Amino acid sequence: SLLAYGCTGSGKTYTVFGGEQGGLLRLMAKDLFDRAAEGVARGNLTSFQVHVSCLEICGNTVTDRLPNTEGPHESRSCLAGGSRQHYKAVHVNSALEAVQLVHTGMQHRSVGSTL
């Protein structure tokens, strides 16, 4: 899981996506797939699946930022603000696909000043 929390202008987007080098998300996704592939190669894993969700949490509301994503996915839910919120967990096959999917979700995020 990767959670970016902070006030407006504090560098959350830069930390997650980075500049030309890429940010924390790219590093985490690459490491996850590299380690899983090593586990399969060593015989420690027979297979693995990676699912990506992109959620925006604001107060007691959880918003799925991948609601119209095509392809294989699982429906999941969580409790937030006393009600059940539903979201997608989308199957990805590579670190690049995971990063691109989160970029897609970020295009739908809310932008505004912190109260």
Short mmCIF file of N, CA and C in Angstrom, two decimals:
data_model
loop_
_atom_site.label_atom_id
_atom_site.label_comp_id
_atom_site.label_asym_id
_atom_site.label_seq_id
_atom_site.Cartn_x
_atom_site.Cartn_y
_atom_site.Cartn_z
N SER A 1 0.83 -1.18 0.00
CA SER A 1 0.00 0.00 0.00
C SER A 1 0.87 1.23 0.00
N LEU A 2 0.39 2.25 -0.67
CA LEU A 2 1.06 3.54 -0.70
C LEU A 2 0.02 4.59 -0.38
N LEU A 3 0.24 5.36 0.67
CA LEU A 3 -0.68 6.41 1.08
C LEU A 3 0.08 7.72 1.11
N ALA A 4 -0.41 8.70 0.35
CA ALA A 4 0.19 10.03 0.36
C ALA A 4 -0.76 10.95 1.11
N TYR A 5 -0.27 11.55 2.19
CA TYR A 5 -1.11 12.39 3.05
C TYR A 5 -0.38 13.70 3.32
N GLY A 6 -1.10 14.79 3.26
CA GLY A 6 -0.50 16.08 3.60
C GLY A 6 -1.31 17.21 3.03
N CYS A 7 -0.93 18.41 3.41
CA CYS A 7 -1.67 19.58 2.96
C CYS A 7 -1.29 19.94 1.53
N THR A 8 -2.08 20.80 0.93
CA THR A 8 -1.85 21.25 -0.44
C THR A 8 -0.46 21.85 -0.57
N GLY A 9 0.25 21.43 -1.61
CA GLY A 9 1.58 21.98 -1.88
C GLY A 9 2.71 21.36 -1.10
N SER A 10 2.43 20.27 -0.36
CA SER A 10 3.47 19.68 0.48
C SER A 10 4.35 18.68 -0.26
N GLY A 11 4.04 18.36 -1.53
CA GLY A 11 4.90 17.48 -2.31
C GLY A 11 4.42 16.05 -2.43
N LYS A 12 3.15 15.78 -2.15
CA LYS A 12 2.64 14.40 -2.24
C LYS A 12 2.78 13.84 -3.65
N THR A 13 2.33 14.60 -4.65
CA THR A 13 2.38 14.13 -6.03
C THR A 13 3.82 13.91 -6.47
N TYR A 14 4.71 14.83 -6.14
CA TYR A 14 6.12 14.68 -6.52
C TYR A 14 6.73 13.45 -5.86
N THR A 15 6.41 13.22 -4.59
CA THR A 15 6.95 12.06 -3.89
C THR A 15 6.48 10.76 -4.53
N VAL A 16 5.22 10.70 -4.89
CA VAL A 16 4.66 9.47 -5.48
C VAL A 16 5.14 9.27 -6.91
N PHE A 17 5.12 10.32 -7.74
CA PHE A 17 5.43 10.19 -9.17
C PHE A 17 6.82 10.67 -9.54
N GLY A 18 7.40 11.56 -8.75
CA GLY A 18 8.76 12.03 -8.99
C GLY A 18 8.91 12.88 -10.22
N GLY A 19 10.14 13.22 -10.50
CA GLY A 19 10.46 13.97 -11.71
C GLY A 19 10.84 12.99 -12.80
N GLU A 20 11.93 13.29 -13.49
CA GLU A 20 12.39 12.43 -14.59
C GLU A 20 12.78 11.03 -14.10
N GLN A 21 13.26 10.92 -12.89
CA GLN A 21 13.70 9.64 -12.33
C GLN A 21 12.53 8.74 -11.93
N GLY A 22 11.35 9.31 -11.80
CA GLY A 22 10.22 8.55 -11.28
C GLY A 22 10.21 8.68 -9.77
N GLY A 23 9.11 8.36 -9.17
CA GLY A 23 8.99 8.52 -7.72
C GLY A 23 8.85 7.20 -7.00
N LEU A 24 8.30 7.29 -5.82
CA LEU A 24 8.14 6.14 -4.95
C LEU A 24 7.27 5.05 -5.58
N LEU A 25 6.22 5.43 -6.28
CA LEU A 25 5.34 4.44 -6.91
C LEU A 25 6.10 3.58 -7.91
N ARG A 26 6.88 4.20 -8.77
CA ARG A 26 7.64 3.44 -9.78
C ARG A 26 8.62 2.48 -9.10
N LEU A 27 9.30 2.97 -8.07
CA LEU A 27 10.27 2.12 -7.36
C LEU A 27 9.58 0.94 -6.68
N MET A 28 8.44 1.21 -6.02
CA MET A 28 7.71 0.14 -5.33
C MET A 28 7.18 -0.90 -6.31
N ALA A 29 6.60 -0.44 -7.41
CA ALA A 29 6.03 -1.37 -8.39
C ALA A 29 7.13 -2.24 -9.01
N LYS A 30 8.25 -1.63 -9.37
CA LYS A 30 9.35 -2.39 -9.96
C LYS A 30 9.87 -3.42 -8.97
N ASP A 31 10.07 -3.02 -7.72
CA ASP A 31 10.57 -3.94 -6.70
C ASP A 31 9.59 -5.09 -6.46
N LEU A 32 8.31 -4.80 -6.42
CA LEU A 32 7.29 -5.83 -6.21
C LEU A 32 7.35 -6.88 -7.31
N PHE A 33 7.36 -6.45 -8.56
CA PHE A 33 7.39 -7.41 -9.67
C PHE A 33 8.73 -8.14 -9.75
N ASP A 34 9.83 -7.44 -9.48
CA ASP A 34 11.15 -8.10 -9.48
C ASP A 34 11.21 -9.19 -8.42
N ARG A 35 10.75 -8.89 -7.21
CA ARG A 35 10.79 -9.88 -6.12
C ARG A 35 9.87 -11.06 -6.40
N ALA A 36 8.71 -10.80 -6.96
CA ALA A 36 7.78 -11.89 -7.29
C ALA A 36 8.37 -12.78 -8.37
N ALA A 37 8.99 -12.18 -9.39
CA ALA A 37 9.62 -12.97 -10.46
C ALA A 37 10.77 -13.80 -9.91
N GLU A 38 11.54 -13.25 -8.98
CA GLU A 38 12.62 -14.01 -8.34
C GLU A 38 12.05 -15.19 -7.56
N GLY A 39 10.94 -14.97 -6.87
CA GLY A 39 10.31 -16.06 -6.11
C GLY A 39 9.85 -17.19 -7.01
N VAL A 40 9.31 -16.84 -8.17
CA VAL A 40 8.88 -17.86 -9.14
C VAL A 40 10.11 -18.60 -9.67
N ALA A 41 11.16 -17.84 -10.01
CA ALA A 41 12.39 -18.45 -10.55
C ALA A 41 13.04 -19.41 -9.56
N ARG A 42 12.98 -19.09 -8.28
CA ARG A 42 13.58 -19.94 -7.24
C ARG A 42 12.67 -21.10 -6.84
N GLY A 43 11.44 -21.06 -7.29
CA GLY A 43 10.49 -22.10 -6.92
C GLY A 43 9.76 -21.83 -5.62
N ASN A 44 9.95 -20.65 -5.04
CA ASN A 44 9.25 -20.29 -3.81
C ASN A 44 7.79 -19.90 -4.07
N LEU A 45 7.52 -19.43 -5.28
CA LEU A 45 6.16 -19.07 -5.69
C LEU A 45 5.83 -19.85 -6.96
N THR A 46 4.59 -20.29 -7.07
CA THR A 46 4.19 -20.93 -8.32
C THR A 46 3.61 -19.89 -9.27
N SER A 47 3.00 -18.86 -8.73
CA SER A 47 2.46 -17.76 -9.53
C SER A 47 2.16 -16.60 -8.60
N PHE A 48 1.83 -15.46 -9.18
CA PHE A 48 1.45 -14.30 -8.38
C PHE A 48 0.53 -13.41 -9.19
N GLN A 49 -0.28 -12.63 -8.49
CA GLN A 49 -1.16 -11.65 -9.11
C GLN A 49 -1.01 -10.33 -8.37
N VAL A 50 -1.05 -9.26 -9.12
CA VAL A 50 -0.98 -7.93 -8.53
C VAL A 50 -2.23 -7.16 -8.96
N HIS A 51 -2.88 -6.54 -7.99
CA HIS A 51 -4.07 -5.72 -8.25
C HIS A 51 -3.79 -4.30 -7.77
N VAL A 52 -4.30 -3.32 -8.51
CA VAL A 52 -4.10 -1.92 -8.19
C VAL A 52 -5.45 -1.25 -7.98
N SER A 53 -5.54 -0.47 -6.92
CA SER A 53 -6.70 0.39 -6.67
C SER A 53 -6.17 1.80 -6.52
N CYS A 54 -6.98 2.76 -6.87
CA CYS A 54 -6.61 4.17 -6.69
C CYS A 54 -7.79 4.84 -6.00
N LEU A 55 -7.64 5.09 -4.72
CA LEU A 55 -8.71 5.65 -3.91
C LEU A 55 -8.35 7.05 -3.43
N GLU A 56 -9.32 7.92 -3.41
CA GLU A 56 -9.15 9.24 -2.83
C GLU A 56 -9.96 9.28 -1.54
N ILE A 57 -9.30 9.63 -0.46
CA ILE A 57 -9.97 9.70 0.85
C ILE A 57 -10.04 11.16 1.25
N CYS A 58 -11.26 11.62 1.48
CA CYS A 58 -11.47 13.01 1.88
C CYS A 58 -12.52 13.00 2.98
N GLY A 59 -12.10 13.31 4.19
CA GLY A 59 -13.02 13.23 5.33
C GLY A 59 -13.46 11.80 5.53
N ASN A 60 -14.76 11.56 5.52
CA ASN A 60 -15.31 10.21 5.69
C ASN A 60 -15.72 9.58 4.36
N THR A 61 -15.26 10.14 3.26
CA THR A 61 -15.66 9.65 1.95
C THR A 61 -14.48 9.02 1.23
N VAL A 62 -14.70 7.82 0.70
CA VAL A 62 -13.70 7.14 -0.12
C VAL A 62 -14.24 7.10 -1.53
N THR A 63 -13.46 7.63 -2.48
CA THR A 63 -13.89 7.68 -3.87
C THR A 63 -12.96 6.84 -4.74
N ASP A 64 -13.54 5.94 -5.54
CA ASP A 64 -12.77 5.13 -6.47
C ASP A 64 -12.37 6.00 -7.65
N ARG A 65 -11.08 6.12 -7.91
CA ARG A 65 -10.61 6.92 -9.04
C ARG A 65 -10.38 6.08 -10.28
N LEU A 66 -10.80 4.80 -10.25
CA LEU A 66 -10.72 3.92 -11.42
C LEU A 66 -12.08 3.31 -11.74
N PRO A 67 -13.17 4.08 -11.68
CA PRO A 67 -14.50 3.48 -11.80
C PRO A 67 -14.81 2.91 -13.19
N ASN A 68 -14.23 3.47 -14.24
CA ASN A 68 -14.57 3.05 -15.60
C ASN A 68 -13.46 2.24 -16.26
N THR A 69 -12.56 1.69 -15.47
CA THR A 69 -11.44 0.94 -16.00
C THR A 69 -11.89 -0.39 -16.58
N GLU A 70 -11.41 -0.69 -17.77
CA GLU A 70 -11.72 -1.96 -18.43
C GLU A 70 -10.73 -3.04 -17.97
N GLY A 71 -11.05 -4.27 -18.29
CA GLY A 71 -10.14 -5.37 -18.01
C GLY A 71 -10.48 -6.10 -16.73
N PRO A 72 -9.70 -7.15 -16.46
CA PRO A 72 -9.98 -7.98 -15.28
C PRO A 72 -9.82 -7.18 -13.98
N HIS A 73 -10.79 -7.32 -13.11
CA HIS A 73 -10.73 -6.64 -11.82
C HIS A 73 -11.58 -7.38 -10.80
N GLU A 74 -11.36 -7.03 -9.55
CA GLU A 74 -12.16 -7.54 -8.44
C GLU A 74 -12.92 -6.37 -7.83
N SER A 75 -14.13 -6.62 -7.40
CA SER A 75 -14.87 -5.61 -6.66
C SER A 75 -14.54 -5.77 -5.18
N ARG A 76 -14.21 -4.67 -4.54
CA ARG A 76 -13.88 -4.69 -3.11
C ARG A 76 -14.66 -3.59 -2.41
N SER A 77 -14.67 -3.63 -1.09
CA SER A 77 -15.36 -2.58 -0.35
C SER A 77 -14.66 -2.33 0.98
N CYS A 78 -14.95 -1.17 1.54
CA CYS A 78 -14.41 -0.80 2.84
C CYS A 78 -15.46 0.01 3.57
N LEU A 79 -15.31 0.11 4.88
CA LEU A 79 -16.20 0.96 5.66
C LEU A 79 -15.57 2.33 5.81
N ALA A 80 -16.34 3.36 5.51
CA ALA A 80 -15.85 4.74 5.67
C ALA A 80 -17.02 5.61 6.06
N GLY A 81 -16.87 6.33 7.13
CA GLY A 81 -17.94 7.23 7.57
C GLY A 81 -19.23 6.51 7.90
N GLY A 82 -19.13 5.26 8.33
CA GLY A 82 -20.32 4.51 8.72
C GLY A 82 -21.05 3.85 7.56
N SER A 83 -20.54 3.98 6.34
CA SER A 83 -21.19 3.32 5.21
C SER A 83 -20.17 2.53 4.40
N ARG A 84 -20.66 1.58 3.63
CA ARG A 84 -19.80 0.73 2.83
C ARG A 84 -19.52 1.41 1.50
N GLN A 85 -18.25 1.56 1.18
CA GLN A 85 -17.82 2.18 -0.08
C GLN A 85 -17.23 1.07 -0.97
N HIS A 86 -17.62 1.06 -2.24
CA HIS A 86 -17.15 0.03 -3.17
C HIS A 86 -16.10 0.62 -4.11
N TYR A 87 -15.13 -0.21 -4.49
CA TYR A 87 -14.08 0.22 -5.40
C TYR A 87 -13.54 -0.98 -6.17
N LYS A 88 -12.77 -0.70 -7.22
CA LYS A 88 -12.18 -1.73 -8.05
C LYS A 88 -10.74 -1.99 -7.66
N ALA A 89 -10.33 -3.25 -7.77
CA ALA A 89 -8.94 -3.65 -7.69
C ALA A 89 -8.62 -4.28 -9.04
N VAL A 90 -7.84 -3.59 -9.87
CA VAL A 90 -7.60 -3.97 -11.26
C VAL A 90 -6.33 -4.80 -11.37
N HIS A 91 -6.43 -5.94 -12.06
CA HIS A 91 -5.29 -6.83 -12.28
C HIS A 91 -4.29 -6.18 -13.24
N VAL A 92 -3.01 -6.17 -12.87
CA VAL A 92 -1.95 -5.65 -13.73
C VAL A 92 -0.87 -6.71 -13.90
N ASN A 93 -0.17 -6.64 -15.03
CA ASN A 93 0.85 -7.64 -15.36
C ASN A 93 2.28 -7.12 -15.30
N SER A 94 2.45 -5.83 -15.04
CA SER A 94 3.81 -5.27 -15.00
C SER A 94 3.82 -4.02 -14.13
N ALA A 95 5.04 -3.63 -13.76
CA ALA A 95 5.21 -2.40 -12.98
C ALA A 95 4.76 -1.20 -13.81
N LEU A 96 5.08 -1.18 -15.09
CA LEU A 96 4.68 -0.07 -15.95
C LEU A 96 3.16 0.05 -16.01
N GLU A 97 2.48 -1.08 -16.15
CA GLU A 97 1.01 -1.08 -16.20
C GLU A 97 0.43 -0.55 -14.89
N ALA A 98 1.02 -0.91 -13.76
CA ALA A 98 0.55 -0.42 -12.46
C ALA A 98 0.70 1.09 -12.36
N VAL A 99 1.85 1.61 -12.76
CA VAL A 99 2.11 3.05 -12.69
C VAL A 99 1.16 3.80 -13.64
N GLN A 100 0.97 3.27 -14.85
CA GLN A 100 0.07 3.92 -15.80
C GLN A 100 -1.37 3.96 -15.27
N LEU A 101 -1.78 2.89 -14.60
CA LEU A 101 -3.13 2.83 -14.05
C LEU A 101 -3.33 3.88 -12.95
N VAL A 102 -2.34 4.05 -12.10
CA VAL A 102 -2.45 5.07 -11.05
C VAL A 102 -2.43 6.46 -11.67
N HIS A 103 -1.63 6.66 -12.72
CA HIS A 103 -1.67 7.95 -13.43
C HIS A 103 -3.07 8.23 -13.96
N THR A 104 -3.74 7.21 -14.49
CA THR A 104 -5.11 7.36 -14.97
C THR A 104 -6.02 7.80 -13.83
N GLY A 105 -5.90 7.15 -12.67
CA GLY A 105 -6.70 7.52 -11.51
C GLY A 105 -6.44 8.94 -11.05
N MET A 106 -5.19 9.37 -11.14
CA MET A 106 -4.83 10.72 -10.69
C MET A 106 -5.44 11.79 -11.58
N GLN A 107 -5.76 11.46 -12.82
CA GLN A 107 -6.39 12.43 -13.71
C GLN A 107 -7.80 12.78 -13.24
N HIS A 108 -8.38 11.94 -12.38
CA HIS A 108 -9.74 12.14 -11.90
C HIS A 108 -9.79 12.62 -10.45
N ARG A 109 -8.65 12.98 -9.88
CA ARG A 109 -8.65 13.37 -8.48
C ARG A 109 -9.19 14.77 -8.26
N SER A 110 -9.60 15.02 -7.03
CA SER A 110 -10.04 16.35 -6.64
C SER A 110 -8.83 17.21 -6.35
N VAL A 111 -8.89 18.45 -6.74
CA VAL A 111 -7.80 19.38 -6.47
C VAL A 111 -8.40 20.61 -5.82
N GLY A 112 -7.86 20.98 -4.68
CA GLY A 112 -8.37 22.16 -3.98
C GLY A 112 -7.51 22.44 -2.77
N SER A 113 -7.77 23.54 -2.15
CA SER A 113 -6.99 23.91 -0.97
C SER A 113 -7.46 23.13 0.24
N THR A 114 -6.54 22.91 1.15
CA THR A 114 -6.84 22.24 2.40
C THR A 114 -7.49 23.22 3.36
N LEU A 115 -8.53 22.76 4.03
CA LEU A 115 -9.20 23.64 4.99
C LEU A 115 -8.45 23.76 6.27
#
